[in-house]
PDB file of C-alpha atoms in Angstrom:
ATOM      1  CA  MET G   1       9.568 -17.262  -8.006  1.00 47.00           C
ATOM      2  CA  LEU G   2      11.319 -16.317  -4.816  1.00 46.00           C
ATOM      3  CA  VAL G   3      10.493 -12.799  -3.706  1.00 44.00           C
ATOM      4  CA  SER G   4      13.787 -11.278  -2.611  1.00 37.00           C
ATOM      5  CA  GLN G   5      12.233  -8.629  -0.356  1.00 41.00           C
ATOM      6  CA  ARG G   6      13.160  -9.188   3.319  1.00 43.00           C
ATOM      7  CA  VAL G   7      15.356 -12.219   2.565  1.00 40.00           C
ATOM      8  CA  THR G   8      18.335 -10.533   4.234  1.00 40.00           C
ATOM      9  CA  GLY G   9      16.834 -10.881   7.700  1.00 44.00           C
ATOM     10  CA  ALA G  10      15.939 -14.488   7.048  1.00 45.00           C
ATOM     11  CA  ARG G  11      19.490 -15.282   5.962  1.00 45.00           C
ATOM     12  CA  ALA G  12      20.787 -14.057   9.305  1.00 49.00           C
ATOM     13  CA  ARG G  13      18.546 -16.580  11.084  1.00 51.00           C
ATOM     14  CA  ALA G  14      19.062 -19.474   8.680  1.00 49.00           C
ATOM     15  CA  PRO G  15      21.911 -18.870   6.212  1.00 50.00           C
ATOM     16  CA  GLN G  16      20.992 -21.733   3.881  1.00 56.00           C
ATOM     17  CA  LEU G  17      17.212 -21.337   3.818  1.00 59.00           C
ATOM     18  CA  ALA G  18      16.992 -18.532   1.265  1.00 58.00           C
ATOM     19  CA  GLY G  19      19.294 -20.374  -1.128  1.00 57.00           C
ATOM     20  CA  LEU G  20      17.391 -23.610  -0.589  1.00 54.00           C
ATOM     21  CA  LEU G  21      14.041 -21.992  -1.358  1.00 58.00           C
ATOM     22  CA  GLU G  22      15.333 -20.260  -4.473  1.00 59.00           C
ATOM     23  CA  ALA G  23      17.074 -23.382  -5.812  1.00 53.00           C
ATOM     24  CA  TRP G  24      14.043 -25.545  -5.083  1.00 49.00           C
ATOM     25  CA  TYR G  25      11.558 -23.165  -6.655  1.00 51.00           C
ATOM     26  CA  ARG G  26      13.561 -22.610  -9.826  1.00 56.00           C
ATOM     27  CA  HIS G  27      13.923 -26.373 -10.152  1.00 49.00           C
ATOM     28  CA  GLY G  28      10.239 -26.945  -9.489  1.00 47.00           C
ATOM     29  CA  ARG G  29       9.121 -24.339 -12.026  1.00 46.00           C
ATOM     30  CA  THR G  30      11.106 -26.036 -14.780  1.00 39.00           C
ATOM     31  CA  THR G  31      10.122 -29.620 -13.979  1.00 35.00           C
ATOM     32  CA  SER G  32       6.633 -29.505 -12.460  1.00 34.00           C
ATOM     33  CA  SER G  33       3.772 -30.634 -14.658  1.00 31.00           C
ATOM     34  CA  TYR G  34       0.562 -28.636 -14.369  1.00 33.00           C
ATOM     35  CA  SER G  35      -1.635 -31.205 -16.054  1.00 33.00           C
ATOM     36  CA  ALA G  36      -5.324 -31.936 -15.771  1.00 34.00           C
ATOM     37  CA  LEU G  37      -6.493 -32.892 -12.296  1.00 41.00           C
ATOM     38  CA  SER G  38      -7.176 -36.464 -13.363  1.00 34.00           C
ATOM     39  CA  GLU G  39      -3.496 -36.990 -14.172  1.00 43.00           C
ATOM     40  CA  PRO G  40      -0.660 -37.371 -11.659  1.00 43.00           C
ATOM     41  CA  SER G  41       0.842 -33.985 -10.877  1.00 52.00           C
ATOM     42  CA  ARG G  42       4.298 -33.546  -9.411  1.00 67.00           C
ATOM     43  CA  VAL G  43       3.980 -31.007  -6.620  1.00 80.00           C
ATOM     44  CA  ARG G  44       7.141 -29.748  -4.941  1.00 80.00           C
ATOM     45  CA  ALA G  45       7.136 -28.237  -1.476  1.00 85.00           C
ATOM     46  CA  LEU G  46       9.493 -27.249   1.327  1.00 86.00           C
ATOM     47  CA  VAL G  47       8.383 -29.325   4.289  1.00 86.00           C
ATOM     48  CA  TYR G  48       9.471 -29.516   7.929  1.00 88.00           C
ATOM     49  CA  GLY G  49       8.576 -32.435  10.178  1.00 87.00           C
ATOM     50  CA  ASN G  50       9.818 -30.970  13.448  1.00 90.00           C
ATOM     51  CA  HIS G  51      10.774 -27.574  14.830  1.00 93.00           C
ATOM     52  CA  GLY G  52      14.338 -26.299  14.878  1.00 92.00           C
ATOM     53  CA  ASP G  53      16.960 -24.523  12.785  1.00 90.00           C
ATOM     54  CA  PRO G  54      15.326 -24.032   9.358  1.00 88.00           C
ATOM     55  CA  ALA G  55      18.569 -24.918   7.583  1.00 84.00           C
ATOM     56  CA  LYS G  56      18.433 -28.348   9.249  1.00 84.00           C
ATOM     57  CA  VAL G  57      14.731 -29.208   9.428  1.00 86.00           C
ATOM     58  CA  VAL G  58      13.349 -27.863   6.124  1.00 84.00           C
ATOM     59  CA  HIS G  59      13.576 -30.322   3.254  1.00 75.00           C
ATOM     60  CA  ALA G  60      12.367 -30.411  -0.319  1.00 69.00           C
ATOM     61  CA  GLY G  61       9.691 -32.965  -0.980  1.00 63.00           C
ATOM     62  CA  VAL G  62       6.766 -33.909  -3.168  1.00 54.00           C
ATOM     63  CA  THR G  63       3.270 -33.423  -1.791  1.00 49.00           C
ATOM     64  CA  GLY G  64      -0.114 -34.748  -2.759  1.00 46.00           C
ATOM     65  CA  THR G  65      -2.939 -35.789  -0.490  1.00 38.00           C
ATOM     66  CA  GLY G  66      -0.345 -35.962   2.287  1.00 39.00           C
ATOM     67  CA  LEU G  67       3.057 -34.444   3.022  1.00 36.00           C
ATOM     68  CA  THR G  68       6.303 -36.251   2.312  1.00 34.00           C
ATOM     69  CA  THR G  69       9.614 -35.067   3.722  1.00 35.00           C
ATOM     70  CA  CYS G  70      12.976 -35.350   2.028  1.00 36.00           C
ATOM     71  CA  ASP G  71      13.828 -39.009   1.363  1.00 36.00           C
ATOM     72  CA  MET G  72      17.442 -38.748   2.526  1.00 36.00           C
ATOM     73  CA  SER G  73      19.547 -41.660   3.607  1.00 38.00           C
ATOM     74  CA  ALA G  74      20.730 -41.966   7.204  1.00 41.00           C
ATOM     75  CA  GLU G  75      24.237 -41.158   5.967  1.00 41.00           C
ATOM     76  CA  ASP G  76      23.001 -37.940   4.339  1.00 39.00           C
ATOM     77  CA  ARG G  77      21.130 -36.877   7.466  1.00 38.00           C
ATOM     78  CA  LYS G  78      24.224 -37.299   9.655  1.00 42.00           C
ATOM     79  CA  SER G  79      26.301 -35.100   7.370  1.00 39.00           C
ATOM     80  CA  GLY G  80      24.482 -31.858   8.176  1.00 39.00           C
ATOM     81  CA  PRO G  81      21.768 -29.527   6.872  1.00 38.00           C
ATOM     82  CA  CYS G  82      19.734 -30.403   3.814  1.00 35.00           C
ATOM     83  CA  VAL G  83      21.586 -28.194   1.328  1.00 36.00           C
ATOM     84  CA  PRO G  84      20.045 -27.371  -2.081  1.00 36.00           C
ATOM     85  CA  HIS G  85      21.830 -29.885  -4.340  1.00 35.00           C
ATOM     86  CA  ARG G  86      21.342 -32.739  -1.879  1.00 39.00           C
ATOM     87  CA  THR G  87      17.711 -31.803  -1.258  1.00 39.00           C
ATOM     88  CA  LEU G  88      16.824 -31.700  -4.939  1.00 38.00           C
ATOM     89  CA  ARG G  89      18.562 -35.026  -5.563  1.00 40.00           C
ATOM     90  CA  ALA G  90      16.594 -36.573  -2.704  1.00 39.00           C
ATOM     91  CA  ALA G  91      13.334 -35.053  -3.880  1.00 39.00           C
ATOM     92  CA  ARG G  92      13.744 -36.624  -7.304  1.00 34.00           C
ATOM     93  CA  ARG G  93      13.763 -40.064  -5.646  1.00 32.00           C
ATOM     94  CA  LEU G  94      10.282 -39.506  -4.238  1.00 31.00           C
ATOM     95  CA  LYS G  95       7.211 -40.933  -5.897  1.00 31.00           C
ATOM     96  CA  ASN G  96       4.809 -38.721  -7.797  1.00 39.00           C
ATOM     97  CA  LEU G  97       1.559 -38.191  -5.916  1.00 41.00           C
ATOM     98  CA  GLU G  98      -1.754 -36.860  -7.158  1.00 55.00           C
ATOM     99  CA  LEU G  99      -3.305 -33.671  -5.862  1.00 78.00           C
ATOM    100  CA  THR G 100      -6.488 -33.963  -3.870  1.00 82.00           C
ATOM    101  CA  ALA G 101      -9.508 -33.972  -6.187  1.00 86.00           C
ATOM    102  CA  VAL G 102     -11.218 -30.585  -6.468  1.00 92.00           C
ATOM    103  CA  GLU G 103     -14.722 -30.876  -5.040  1.00 92.00           C
ATOM    104  CA  GLY G 104     -17.292 -28.664  -3.332  1.00 95.00           C
ATOM    105  CA  SER G 105     -15.563 -25.590  -1.915  1.00 94.00           C
ATOM    106  CA  ASP G 106     -12.051 -26.650  -3.001  1.00 96.00           C
ATOM    107  CA  VAL G 107      -9.787 -24.387  -5.053  1.00 97.00           C
ATOM    108  CA  HIS G 108      -6.771 -25.622  -7.027  1.00 96.00           C
ATOM    109  CA  VAL G 109      -4.029 -22.974  -6.864  1.00 95.00           C
ATOM    110  CA  ARG G 110      -0.681 -22.693  -8.634  1.00 94.00           C
ATOM    111  CA  MET G 111       1.725 -20.599  -6.561  1.00 93.00           C
ATOM    112  CA  LEU G 112       3.297 -17.697  -8.466  1.00 96.00           C
ATOM    113  CA  ALA G 113       5.582 -16.221  -5.798  1.00 95.00           C
ATOM    114  CA  ALA G 114       6.368 -16.616  -2.098  1.00 94.00           C
ATOM    115  CA  PRO G 115       8.703 -14.614   0.171  1.00 93.00           C
ATOM    116  CA  ILE G 116      10.691 -15.429   3.289  1.00 92.00           C
ATOM    117  CA  ASN G 117       9.401 -13.421   6.244  1.00 90.00           C
ATOM    118  CA  PRO G 118      10.843 -13.500   9.792  1.00 91.00           C
ATOM    119  CA  SER G 119       7.503 -14.978  10.890  1.00 91.00           C
ATOM    120  CA  ASP G 120       8.209 -17.972   8.632  1.00 93.00           C
ATOM    121  CA  ILE G 121      11.501 -18.543  10.431  1.00 94.00           C
ATOM    122  CA  ASN G 122       9.868 -18.196  13.862  1.00 94.00           C
ATOM    123  CA  MET G 123       7.149 -20.679  12.931  1.00 94.00           C
ATOM    124  CA  ILE G 124       9.669 -23.280  11.759  1.00 94.00           C
ATOM    125  CA  GLN G 125      11.667 -22.755  14.955  1.00 95.00           C
ATOM    126  CA  GLY G 126       8.483 -23.256  17.005  1.00 94.00           C
ATOM    127  CA  ASN G 127       8.648 -19.716  18.397  1.00 92.00           C
ATOM    128  CA  TYR G 128       5.407 -18.330  16.989  1.00 90.00           C
ATOM    129  CA  GLY G 129       1.936 -17.851  18.415  1.00 88.00           C
ATOM    130  CA  LEU G 130       0.364 -19.948  15.662  1.00 88.00           C
ATOM    131  CA  LEU G 131       1.950 -23.305  14.848  1.00 92.00           C
ATOM    132  CA  PRO G 132       0.502 -25.635  12.186  1.00 91.00           C
ATOM    133  CA  LYS G 133       0.232 -29.365  12.703  1.00 90.00           C
ATOM    134  CA  LEU G 134       3.409 -31.193  11.678  1.00 89.00           C
ATOM    135  CA  PRO G 135       4.573 -32.117   9.139  1.00 86.00           C
ATOM    136  CA  ALA G 136       3.869 -28.742   7.548  1.00 88.00           C
ATOM    137  CA  VAL G 137       4.740 -26.765   4.445  1.00 89.00           C
ATOM    138  CA  GLY G 138       6.624 -23.553   5.222  1.00 91.00           C
ATOM    139  CA  GLY G 139       5.572 -20.061   4.221  1.00 93.00           C
ATOM    140  CA  ASN G 140       2.903 -17.663   5.496  1.00 94.00           C
ATOM    141  CA  GLU G 141       2.707 -15.354   2.496  1.00 94.00           C
ATOM    142  CA  GLY G 142       2.487 -15.690  -1.247  1.00 96.00           C
ATOM    143  CA  VAL G 143       0.319 -15.171  -4.290  1.00 97.00           C
ATOM    144  CA  GLY G 144      -1.138 -17.858  -6.494  1.00 97.00           C
ATOM    145  CA  GLN G 145      -3.390 -18.245  -9.516  1.00 97.00           C
ATOM    146  CA  VAL G 146      -6.599 -20.259  -9.470  1.00 97.00           C
ATOM    147  CA  ILE G 147      -6.469 -23.247 -11.827  1.00 96.00           C
ATOM    148  CA  ALA G 148      -9.809 -24.889 -11.043  1.00 96.00           C
ATOM    149  CA  VAL G 149     -12.662 -24.561  -8.540  1.00 96.00           C
ATOM    150  CA  GLY G 150     -15.214 -26.896  -6.985  1.00 95.00           C
ATOM    151  CA  SER G 151     -18.915 -26.775  -7.780  1.00 95.00           C
ATOM    152  CA  SER G 152     -19.854 -24.719  -4.702  1.00 95.00           C
ATOM    153  CA  VAL G 153     -17.168 -22.047  -5.074  1.00 96.00           C
ATOM    154  CA  SER G 154     -18.809 -18.707  -5.839  1.00 93.00           C
ATOM    155  CA  ALA G 155     -16.253 -15.961  -5.166  1.00 95.00           C
ATOM    156  CA  LEU G 156     -13.329 -17.303  -7.208  1.00 97.00           C
ATOM    157  CA  LYS G 157     -12.828 -18.514 -10.768  1.00 96.00           C
ATOM    158  CA  PRO G 158      -9.929 -19.889 -12.825  1.00 97.00           C
ATOM    159  CA  GLY G 159      -7.387 -17.191 -13.592  1.00 97.00           C
ATOM    160  CA  ASP G 160      -8.008 -15.200 -10.401  1.00 97.00           C
ATOM    161  CA  TRP G 161      -5.081 -14.251  -8.178  1.00 98.00           C
ATOM    162  CA  VAL G 162      -5.351 -15.236  -4.511  1.00 98.00           C
ATOM    163  CA  ILE G 163      -3.430 -14.789  -1.258  1.00 97.00           C
ATOM    164  CA  PRO G 164      -3.796 -16.675   2.054  1.00 96.00           C
ATOM    165  CA  ALA G 165      -6.564 -15.486   4.360  1.00 94.00           C
ATOM    166  CA  ASN G 166      -4.587 -16.532   7.457  1.00 91.00           C
ATOM    167  CA  ALA G 167      -1.050 -17.421   8.499  1.00 89.00           C
ATOM    168  CA  GLY G 168       0.187 -20.997   8.356  1.00 90.00           C
ATOM    169  CA  LEU G 169      -1.317 -21.996   5.001  1.00 92.00           C
ATOM    170  CA  GLY G 170       2.041 -23.164   3.645  1.00 91.00           C
ATOM    171  CA  THR G 171       2.973 -21.189   0.543  1.00 93.00           C
ATOM    172  CA  TRP G 172       6.381 -22.705  -0.204  1.00 90.00           C
ATOM    173  CA  ARG G 173       5.011 -25.139  -2.770  1.00 88.00           C
ATOM    174  CA  THR G 174       4.344 -25.152  -6.486  1.00 88.00           C
ATOM    175  CA  GLU G 175       0.612 -25.848  -6.232  1.00 89.00           C
ATOM    176  CA  ALA G 176      -2.050 -27.116  -3.851  1.00 91.00           C
ATOM    177  CA  VAL G 177      -5.764 -27.569  -3.274  1.00 93.00           C
ATOM    178  CA  PHE G 178      -7.127 -25.232  -0.581  1.00 94.00           C
ATOM    179  CA  SER G 179     -10.601 -24.468   0.729  1.00 95.00           C
ATOM    180  CA  GLU G 180     -12.236 -21.314  -0.626  1.00 96.00           C
ATOM    181  CA  GLU G 181     -12.392 -19.790   2.864  1.00 96.00           C
ATOM    182  CA  ALA G 182      -8.588 -20.074   3.174  1.00 96.00           C
ATOM    183  CA  LEU G 183      -8.070 -17.678   0.248  1.00 97.00           C
ATOM    184  CA  ILE G 184      -8.689 -14.025  -0.606  1.00 96.00           C
ATOM    185  CA  GLY G 185      -9.034 -12.868  -4.200  1.00 97.00           C
ATOM    186  CA  ILE G 186      -6.969  -9.827  -5.220  1.00 96.00           C
ATOM    187  CA  PRO G 187      -6.718  -7.672  -8.375  1.00 96.00           C
ATOM    188  CA  LYS G 188      -4.218  -8.973 -10.922  1.00 93.00           C
ATOM    189  CA  ASP G 189      -2.860  -5.491 -11.620  1.00 94.00           C
ATOM    190  CA  ILE G 190      -1.017  -5.491  -8.271  1.00 94.00           C
ATOM    191  CA  PRO G 191       2.720  -6.049  -8.939  1.00 94.00           C
ATOM    192  CA  LEU G 192       3.658  -9.667  -8.307  1.00 95.00           C
ATOM    193  CA  GLN G 193       6.161  -8.992  -5.517  1.00 92.00           C
ATOM    194  CA  SER G 194       3.739  -6.629  -3.783  1.00 92.00           C
ATOM    195  CA  ALA G 195       0.937  -9.179  -4.006  1.00 95.00           C
ATOM    196  CA  ALA G 196       3.166 -11.893  -2.553  1.00 95.00           C
ATOM    197  CA  THR G 197       3.983  -9.762   0.503  1.00 93.00           C
ATOM    198  CA  LEU G 198       0.509  -8.466   1.396  1.00 92.00           C
ATOM    199  CA  GLY G 199      -0.210 -10.938   4.161  1.00 90.00           C
ATOM    200  CA  VAL G 200       2.120  -9.997   7.038  1.00 91.00           C
ATOM    201  CA  ASN G 201       3.809  -6.594   7.022  1.00 92.00           C
ATOM    202  CA  PRO G 202       0.937  -4.458   5.665  1.00 94.00           C
ATOM    203  CA  CYS G 203      -1.434  -6.032   8.206  1.00 92.00           C
ATOM    204  CA  THR G 204       1.050  -5.296  10.996  1.00 93.00           C
ATOM    205  CA  ALA G 205       1.337  -1.682   9.818  1.00 95.00           C
ATOM    206  CA  TYR G 206      -2.436  -1.229   9.666  1.00 96.00           C
ATOM    207  CA  ARG G 207      -2.965  -2.568  13.168  1.00 95.00           C
ATOM    208  CA  MET G 208      -0.217  -0.319  14.512  1.00 94.00           C
ATOM    209  CA  LEU G 209      -2.071   2.689  13.111  1.00 96.00           C
ATOM    210  CA  VAL G 210      -5.629   1.821  14.160  1.00 95.00           C
ATOM    211  CA  ASP G 211      -5.524  -0.467  17.218  1.00 96.00           C
ATOM    212  CA  PHE G 212      -3.686   1.631  19.804  1.00 93.00           C
ATOM    213  CA  GLU G 213      -4.597   5.283  19.232  1.00 92.00           C
ATOM    214  CA  GLN G 214      -7.621   7.041  17.775  1.00 94.00           C
ATOM    215  CA  LEU G 215      -5.717   8.947  15.112  1.00 96.00           C
ATOM    216  CA  GLN G 216      -7.499  11.617  13.095  1.00 96.00           C
ATOM    217  CA  PRO G 217      -6.740  13.004   9.615  1.00 97.00           C
ATOM    218  CA  GLY G 218      -3.899  15.485   9.931  1.00 97.00           C
ATOM    219  CA  ASP G 219      -2.313  13.768  12.947  1.00 97.00           C
ATOM    220  CA  SER G 220       1.384  12.888  12.776  1.00 97.00           C
ATOM    221  CA  VAL G 221       3.055   9.534  13.416  1.00 96.00           C
ATOM    222  CA  ILE G 222       6.781   9.088  14.060  1.00 97.00           C
ATOM    223  CA  GLN G 223       8.446   5.732  13.490  1.00 95.00           C
ATOM    224  CA  ASN G 224      11.942   4.273  13.414  1.00 94.00           C
ATOM    225  CA  ALA G 225      13.135   1.555  11.008  1.00 92.00           C
ATOM    226  CA  SER G 226      10.923   3.246   8.443  1.00 93.00           C
ATOM    227  CA  ASN G 227      12.799   1.705   5.509  1.00 92.00           C
ATOM    228  CA  SER G 228      11.746  -1.803   6.595  1.00 91.00           C
ATOM    229  CA  GLY G 229       8.843  -3.671   5.043  1.00 90.00           C
ATOM    230  CA  VAL G 230       6.526  -2.691   7.896  1.00 93.00           C
ATOM    231  CA  GLY G 231       7.832   0.880   7.907  1.00 95.00           C
ATOM    232  CA  GLN G 232       7.146   1.383   4.215  1.00 95.00           C
ATOM    233  CA  ALA G 233       3.656  -0.037   4.665  1.00 95.00           C
ATOM    234  CA  VAL G 234       3.059   2.399   7.553  1.00 97.00           C
ATOM    235  CA  ILE G 235       3.927   5.321   5.260  1.00 97.00           C
ATOM    236  CA  GLN G 236       1.560   4.176   2.506  1.00 96.00           C
ATOM    237  CA  ILE G 237      -1.362   3.286   4.776  1.00 97.00           C
ATOM    238  CA  ALA G 238      -0.917   6.497   6.773  1.00 97.00           C
ATOM    239  CA  SER G 239      -1.130   8.456   3.536  1.00 97.00           C
ATOM    240  CA  ALA G 240      -4.385   6.690   2.641  1.00 96.00           C
ATOM    241  CA  LEU G 241      -5.726   7.591   6.108  1.00 97.00           C
ATOM    242  CA  ARG G 242      -4.574  11.207   5.597  1.00 97.00           C
ATOM    243  CA  LEU G 243      -2.007  10.952   8.387  1.00 98.00           C
ATOM    244  CA  LYS G 244       1.415  12.588   8.328  1.00 98.00           C
ATOM    245  CA  THR G 245       4.558  10.557   9.018  1.00 97.00           C
ATOM    246  CA  ILE G 246       7.987  11.386  10.422  1.00 97.00           C
ATOM    247  CA  ASN G 247      10.314   8.597   9.374  1.00 97.00           C
ATOM    248  CA  VAL G 248      13.630   7.753  11.026  1.00 96.00           C
ATOM    249  CA  VAL G 249      16.234   5.527   9.372  1.00 92.00           C
ATOM    250  CA  ARG G 250      19.742   4.501  10.384  1.00 86.00           C
ATOM    251  CA  ASP G 251      22.667   6.119   8.608  1.00 79.00           C
TER     252      ASP G 251
END
């Protein structure tokens, strides 16, 4: 599921990326096989092998123990960005690969939803403070459900919902095997779209409220762009901290 929140800003930076992610994910959800770990499992992901314009460098692929970029012909690559119909056709030509076996502290996760955040765009462009090793799967935020856990995993169990503990995990995929320390368990009664967008904007809002001033209950905070994702998080977190807010929006 593509979380539509904040996609507008991403479209301005990469007009085809939002459509590509939505087309890929809908396709992946209808064709991916979530079988037992001992059987081959087709895992779709949006992968970039170099930094640049997301509409040109992000391709659909199939991942397993390694990352595989879009298997496009030289003729296809010369013709322009990897648009949805071409990407999905290319992805279907890739071989099926098995997921990494779940052992020790490993956790097998099926992704339920992932958004497009401006930080995702910046990371793909190479303009972000944290850059994963290439090739990489896009996406900093998302929510997934635990399918299986390794023998030494103690804090998570099958059925739990999880979000990334840090940026750069690569959430634009149908499923993956992560280490337990890379995940944070969350309550399943959180709305899906809210859970998928917990990792960036709410953290930014919290740090804005606690890192720069020693605010006390009853203090007031004024902010502009208060109808943005960060702005709405500021209002909610400020309320929990018993702070008052003055919120400015553009007409």
